[in-house]
XYZ file of C-alpha atoms in Angstrom:
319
model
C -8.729 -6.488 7.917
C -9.355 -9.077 5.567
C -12.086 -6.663 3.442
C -9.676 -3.818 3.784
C -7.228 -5.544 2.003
C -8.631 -7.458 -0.874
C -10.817 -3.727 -1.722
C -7.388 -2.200 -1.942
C -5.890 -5.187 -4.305
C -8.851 -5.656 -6.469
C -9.747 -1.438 -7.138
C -5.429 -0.729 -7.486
C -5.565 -4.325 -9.862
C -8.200 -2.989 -12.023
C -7.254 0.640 -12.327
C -4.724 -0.040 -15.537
C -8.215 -0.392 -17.300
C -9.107 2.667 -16.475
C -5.359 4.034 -17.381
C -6.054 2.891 -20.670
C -8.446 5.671 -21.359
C -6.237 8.348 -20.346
C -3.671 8.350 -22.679
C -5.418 11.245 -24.576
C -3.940 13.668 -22.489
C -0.115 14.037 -21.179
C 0.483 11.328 -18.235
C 1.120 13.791 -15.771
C -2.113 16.024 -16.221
C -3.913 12.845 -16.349
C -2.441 12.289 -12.951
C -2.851 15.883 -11.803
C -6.788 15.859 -12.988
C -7.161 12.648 -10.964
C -6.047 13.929 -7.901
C -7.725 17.448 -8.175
C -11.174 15.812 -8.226
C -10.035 13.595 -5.783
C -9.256 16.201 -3.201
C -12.553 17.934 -4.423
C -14.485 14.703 -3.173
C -12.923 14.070 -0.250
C -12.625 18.236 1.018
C -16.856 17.989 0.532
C -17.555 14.862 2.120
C -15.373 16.371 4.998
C -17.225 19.600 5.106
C -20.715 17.656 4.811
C -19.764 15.311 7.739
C -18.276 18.310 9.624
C -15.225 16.809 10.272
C -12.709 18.694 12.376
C -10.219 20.280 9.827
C -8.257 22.089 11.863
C -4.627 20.593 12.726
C -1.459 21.901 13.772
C 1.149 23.133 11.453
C 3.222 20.214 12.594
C 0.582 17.764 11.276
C 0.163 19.563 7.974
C 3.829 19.430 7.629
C 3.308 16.068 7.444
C 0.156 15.616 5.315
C 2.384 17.799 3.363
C 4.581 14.961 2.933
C 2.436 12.932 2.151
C 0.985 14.719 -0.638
C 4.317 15.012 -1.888
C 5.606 11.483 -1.727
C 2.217 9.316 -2.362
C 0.319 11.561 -4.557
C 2.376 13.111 -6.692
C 6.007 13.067 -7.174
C 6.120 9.213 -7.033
C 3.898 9.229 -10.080
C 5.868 11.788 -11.806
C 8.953 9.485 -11.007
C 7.164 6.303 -12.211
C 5.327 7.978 -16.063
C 9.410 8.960 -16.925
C 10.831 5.454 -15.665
C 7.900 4.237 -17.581
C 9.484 5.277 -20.967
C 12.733 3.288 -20.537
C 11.035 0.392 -18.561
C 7.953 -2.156 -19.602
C 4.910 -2.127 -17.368
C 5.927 -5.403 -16.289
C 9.365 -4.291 -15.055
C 7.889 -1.181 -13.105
C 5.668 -3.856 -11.475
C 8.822 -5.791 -10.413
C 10.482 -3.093 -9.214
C 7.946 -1.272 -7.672
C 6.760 -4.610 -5.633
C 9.894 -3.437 -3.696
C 8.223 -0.989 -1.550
C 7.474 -4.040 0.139
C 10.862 -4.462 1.227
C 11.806 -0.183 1.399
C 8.859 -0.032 4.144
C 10.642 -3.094 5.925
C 13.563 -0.601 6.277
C 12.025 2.665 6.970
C 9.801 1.564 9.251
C 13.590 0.160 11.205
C 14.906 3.154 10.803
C 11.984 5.942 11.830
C 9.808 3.485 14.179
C 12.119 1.563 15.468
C 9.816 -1.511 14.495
C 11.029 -4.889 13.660
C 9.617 -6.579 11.135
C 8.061 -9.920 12.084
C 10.227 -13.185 10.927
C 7.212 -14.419 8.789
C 6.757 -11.003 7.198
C 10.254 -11.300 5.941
C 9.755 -14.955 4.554
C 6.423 -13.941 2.842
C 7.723 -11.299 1.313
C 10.473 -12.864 -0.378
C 8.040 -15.564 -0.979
C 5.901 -12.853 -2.953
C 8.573 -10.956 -4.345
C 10.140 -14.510 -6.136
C 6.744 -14.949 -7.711
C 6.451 -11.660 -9.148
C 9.639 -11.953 -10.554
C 8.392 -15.091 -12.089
C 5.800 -13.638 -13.504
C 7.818 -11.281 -15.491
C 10.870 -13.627 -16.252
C 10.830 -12.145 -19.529
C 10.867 -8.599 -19.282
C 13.502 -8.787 -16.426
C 15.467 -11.452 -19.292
C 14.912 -8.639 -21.985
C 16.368 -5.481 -19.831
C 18.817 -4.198 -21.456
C 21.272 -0.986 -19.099
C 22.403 -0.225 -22.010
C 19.397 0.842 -23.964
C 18.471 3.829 -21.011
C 17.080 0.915 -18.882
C 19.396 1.971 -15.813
C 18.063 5.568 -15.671
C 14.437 3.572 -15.560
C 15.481 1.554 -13.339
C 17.274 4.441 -11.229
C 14.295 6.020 -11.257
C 11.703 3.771 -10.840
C 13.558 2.709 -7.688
C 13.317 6.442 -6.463
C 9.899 6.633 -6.877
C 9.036 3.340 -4.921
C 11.162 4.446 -2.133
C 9.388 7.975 -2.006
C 6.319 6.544 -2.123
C 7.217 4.472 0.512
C 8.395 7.569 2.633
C 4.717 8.367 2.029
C 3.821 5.406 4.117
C 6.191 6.272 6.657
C 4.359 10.041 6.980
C 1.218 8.177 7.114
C 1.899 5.811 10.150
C 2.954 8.945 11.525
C -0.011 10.588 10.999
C -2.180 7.808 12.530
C 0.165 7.627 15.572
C -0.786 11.007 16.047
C -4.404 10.345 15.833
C -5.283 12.614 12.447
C -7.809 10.956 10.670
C -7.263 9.665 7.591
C -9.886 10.616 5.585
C -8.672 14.163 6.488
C -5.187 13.815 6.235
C -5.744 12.300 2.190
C -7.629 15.379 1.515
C -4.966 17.811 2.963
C -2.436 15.496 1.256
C -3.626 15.012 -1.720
C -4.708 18.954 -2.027
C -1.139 19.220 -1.399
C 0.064 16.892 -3.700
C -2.205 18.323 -6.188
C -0.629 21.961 -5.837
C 3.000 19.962 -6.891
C 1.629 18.073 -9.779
C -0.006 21.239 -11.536
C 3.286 23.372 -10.788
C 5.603 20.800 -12.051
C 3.244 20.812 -15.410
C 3.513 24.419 -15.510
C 7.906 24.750 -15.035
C 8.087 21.084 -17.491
C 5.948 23.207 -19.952
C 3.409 20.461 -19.989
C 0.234 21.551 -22.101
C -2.720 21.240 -19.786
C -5.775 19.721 -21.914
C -8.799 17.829 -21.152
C -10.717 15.416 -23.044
C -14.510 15.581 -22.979
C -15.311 12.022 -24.719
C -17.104 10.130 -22.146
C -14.793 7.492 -21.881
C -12.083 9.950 -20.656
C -14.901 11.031 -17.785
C -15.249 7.651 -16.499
C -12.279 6.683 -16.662
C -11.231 10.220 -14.368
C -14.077 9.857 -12.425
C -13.126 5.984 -11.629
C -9.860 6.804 -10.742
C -10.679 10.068 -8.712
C -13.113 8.201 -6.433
C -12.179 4.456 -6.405
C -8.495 4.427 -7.375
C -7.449 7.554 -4.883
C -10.735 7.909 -2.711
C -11.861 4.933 -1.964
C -8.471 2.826 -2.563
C -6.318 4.824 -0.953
C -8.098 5.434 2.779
C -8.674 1.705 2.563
C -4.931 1.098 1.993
C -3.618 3.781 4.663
C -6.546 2.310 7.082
C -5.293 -1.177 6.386
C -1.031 0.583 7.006
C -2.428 2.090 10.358
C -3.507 -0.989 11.941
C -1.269 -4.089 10.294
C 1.659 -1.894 9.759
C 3.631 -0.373 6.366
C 5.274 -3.893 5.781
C 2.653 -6.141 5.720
C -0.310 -3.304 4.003
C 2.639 -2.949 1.415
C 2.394 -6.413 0.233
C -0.603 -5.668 -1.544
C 1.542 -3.964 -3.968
C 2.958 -7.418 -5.036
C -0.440 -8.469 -5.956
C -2.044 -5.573 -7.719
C 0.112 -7.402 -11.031
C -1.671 -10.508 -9.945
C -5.186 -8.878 -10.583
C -4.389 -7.216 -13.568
C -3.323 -10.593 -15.334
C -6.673 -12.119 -13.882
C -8.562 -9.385 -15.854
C -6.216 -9.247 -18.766
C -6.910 -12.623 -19.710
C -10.357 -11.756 -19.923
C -10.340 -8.523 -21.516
C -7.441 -8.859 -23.600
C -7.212 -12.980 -24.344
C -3.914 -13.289 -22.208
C -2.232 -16.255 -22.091
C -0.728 -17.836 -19.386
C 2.389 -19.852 -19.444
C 3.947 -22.430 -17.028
C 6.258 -19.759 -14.932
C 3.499 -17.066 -14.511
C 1.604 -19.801 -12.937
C 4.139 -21.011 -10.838
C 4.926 -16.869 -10.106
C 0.978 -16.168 -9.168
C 1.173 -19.784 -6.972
C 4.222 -18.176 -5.234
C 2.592 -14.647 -4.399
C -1.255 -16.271 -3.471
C 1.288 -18.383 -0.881
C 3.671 -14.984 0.330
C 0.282 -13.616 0.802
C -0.844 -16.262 2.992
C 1.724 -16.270 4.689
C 2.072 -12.513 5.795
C -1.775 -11.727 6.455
C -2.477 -15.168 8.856
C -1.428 -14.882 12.149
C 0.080 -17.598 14.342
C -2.295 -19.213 16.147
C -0.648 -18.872 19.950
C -0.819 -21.690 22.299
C -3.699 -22.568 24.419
C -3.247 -21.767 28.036
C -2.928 -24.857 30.315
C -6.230 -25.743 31.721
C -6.598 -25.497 36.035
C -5.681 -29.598 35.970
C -3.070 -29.259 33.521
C -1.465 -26.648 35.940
C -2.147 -28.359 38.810
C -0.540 -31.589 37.362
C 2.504 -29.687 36.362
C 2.944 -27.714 39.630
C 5.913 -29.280 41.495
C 4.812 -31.320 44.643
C 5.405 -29.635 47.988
C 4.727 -30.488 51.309
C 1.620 -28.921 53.532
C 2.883 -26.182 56.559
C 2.231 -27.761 59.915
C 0.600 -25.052 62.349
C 2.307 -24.816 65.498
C -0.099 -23.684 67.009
C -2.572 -26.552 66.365
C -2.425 -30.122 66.608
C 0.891 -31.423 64.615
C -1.673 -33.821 62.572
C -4.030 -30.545 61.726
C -3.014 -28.490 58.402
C -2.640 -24.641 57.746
C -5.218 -23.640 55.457
C-alpha cells in the first residue's frame, strides 16, 4: 500500500515540471494530446496481454463516467479556474476532494468514514492552507476570483465523482487497467470535441522538449500514476487514496526549491510539518489489542463450582 501511494505522490508532485513545457500549445489540447497517447498505451498493452475487453454496457456506462469526470472535464474546469486563481490557490482548493470523497462515498456507498480519517484530514488540509497563507490572504472575489473559485470547486467535486465511478468499477470486479483505457478513450473523445465547439486551434509542437514532456505525462502522469492511484482507491478507499492530493503541493515545493531556488519561510514549514503528520495519521492503522493469552483467560474466567455426578461417588467429579 505503502509503494502504491508514495509512486502516486511523487510522479502527480513532479508532473508541474513537465507542465512547464507545454505551454506552447493551448492548455486544453495539451491535455487532450496527453490523454490520447495515454489511451494509445494502455489499449496496446491490453491487446498485447490479451486482456478481456469485453464488458457490459452497464460497465462502460460507467468507465464512461469516468472518462468524463477524471480525465477530462475536471481539467477543462481546473485550466479556466486557473486564469482567475494562482496555482497555489487551485492546490488549496483542490486538496478538498479529500473531504468531497468523504461525502460521496456517505452518500453512494453508504461508507463511513473512519474517526481518524476525519482528524487527518483536517490535520492535512490546515497545513496546506498554511502553506499558501498568502495566496489565500491575497484572493480577492472581487477581481473574478469567485468564478475561480466556483469553478475550481466544480471541478474537484467532479473529479471526485470520478472516484466514486471508480470504486464502483472495482466493486464490480473490472480491472483497472482496462477500465482507464475505456475511460480515458472516453474522456479523450470529450476533450477533442469540446476543442472543436470552443474553437480551440489544435497544434502540436515538435521541439523535443514538448515530446518528453507529452510522453512523461502520457505514461507516468496518466499511465502509470493514475492505475496506481485508482489501485491504491480500490483497496484503502476514496477518502484516505484522496489524501494524496494534499501532498502532491508538498512535492512540488521539495523540487521547486531545487530547481527553481525556492525559499521556505516559517509557516510553509509549519504547513508541510502539519500535512507529513495528517498523513501519518490517515495511512497507519491502529494497532488492535492482543488477544488474552489461555492463562490470562483462565484467570479472568469467573470461578464456578465442579457438577457432582449422581451417578458416581458424591466425592468423584464429572469430566
Amino acid at each position: 500500500m505503502f509503494g502504491l501511494y508514495a509512486a502516486v505522490v511523487l510522479i502527480w508532485g513532479s508532473t508541474w515540471i513537465a507542465i512547464q513545457y507545454q505551454l506552447s500549445v493551448a492548455p486544453e489540447v495539451a491535455v487532450a494530446l496527453r490523454f490520447a497517447l495515454a489511451t494509445l498505451i494502455l489499449m496496446a498493452w491490453c491487446l498485447v496481454r490479451r486482456l478481456p475487453m469485453r464488458f457490459s454496457l452497464r460497465d462502460h456506462f460507467f468507465m464512461a463516467v469516468l472518462g468524463v469526470c477524471l480525465f477530462s472535464l475536471n481539467y477543462v474546469l481546473i485550466y479556466v479556474a486557473s486564469v482567475h486563481l494562482t496555482s497555489g490557490l487551485l492546490a488549496v482548493v483542490f486538496s478538498t476532494i479529500v473531504i468531497m470523497n468523504m461525502i460521496n462515498g456517505v452518500i453512494f456507498f453508504r461508507r463511513r468514514p473512519e474517526t481518524r480519517t476525519l482528524i487527518g484530514a483536517m490535520i492535512g488540509l490546515s497545513g496546506i492552507a498554511l502553506v499558501f497563507a498568502d495566496d489565500l490572504a491575497a484572493f480577492d472575489l472581487a477581481s473574478g476570483g469567485s468564478i475561480g473559485l466556483l469553478v475550481s470547486l466544480v471541478g474537484a467535486y467532479i473529479a471526485s465523482l470520478g472516484n466514486m465511478a471508480s470504486a464502483r468499477n472495482h466493486a464490480r470486479g473490472v480491472p483497472v487497467m482496462q477500465a482507464n483505457a475505456f475511460g480515458m478513450l472516453y474522456g479523450s473523445i470529450l476533450l477533442f470535441a469540446y476543442i472543436g465547439l470552443a474553437g480551440i486551434p489544435v497544434t502540436f509542437d515538435t521541439s523535443p522538449s514538448f515530446i518528453a514532456a507529452l510522453v512523461y505525462l502520457a505514461l507516468f502522469g496518466s499511465v502509470l500514476a493514475f492505475g496506481f492511484y485508482l489501485t491504491l482507491l480500490g483497496r484503502i478507499g476514496p477518502d484516505r487514496a484522496a489524501y494524496s492530493s494534499v501532498m502532491f503541493p508538498v512535492v512540488a515545493l521539495l523540487l521547486s526549491t531545487w530547481f527553481e531556488d525556492f525559499h521556505w519561510t516559517s509557516h510553509i514549514i509549519w504547513g508541510v510539518g502539519l500535512t507529513l503528520v495528517g498523513n501519518v495519521v490517515i495511512l497507519t492503522k491502529r494497532v488492535p489489542k492482543p488477544a488474552a493469552t489461555v492463562l490470562e483467560q483462565v484467570a479472568a474466567a469467573p470461578a464456578t463450582k465442579p457438577a457432582i455426578n449422581p451417578t458416581t461417588n458424591p466425592g468423584s467429579v464429572k469430566p
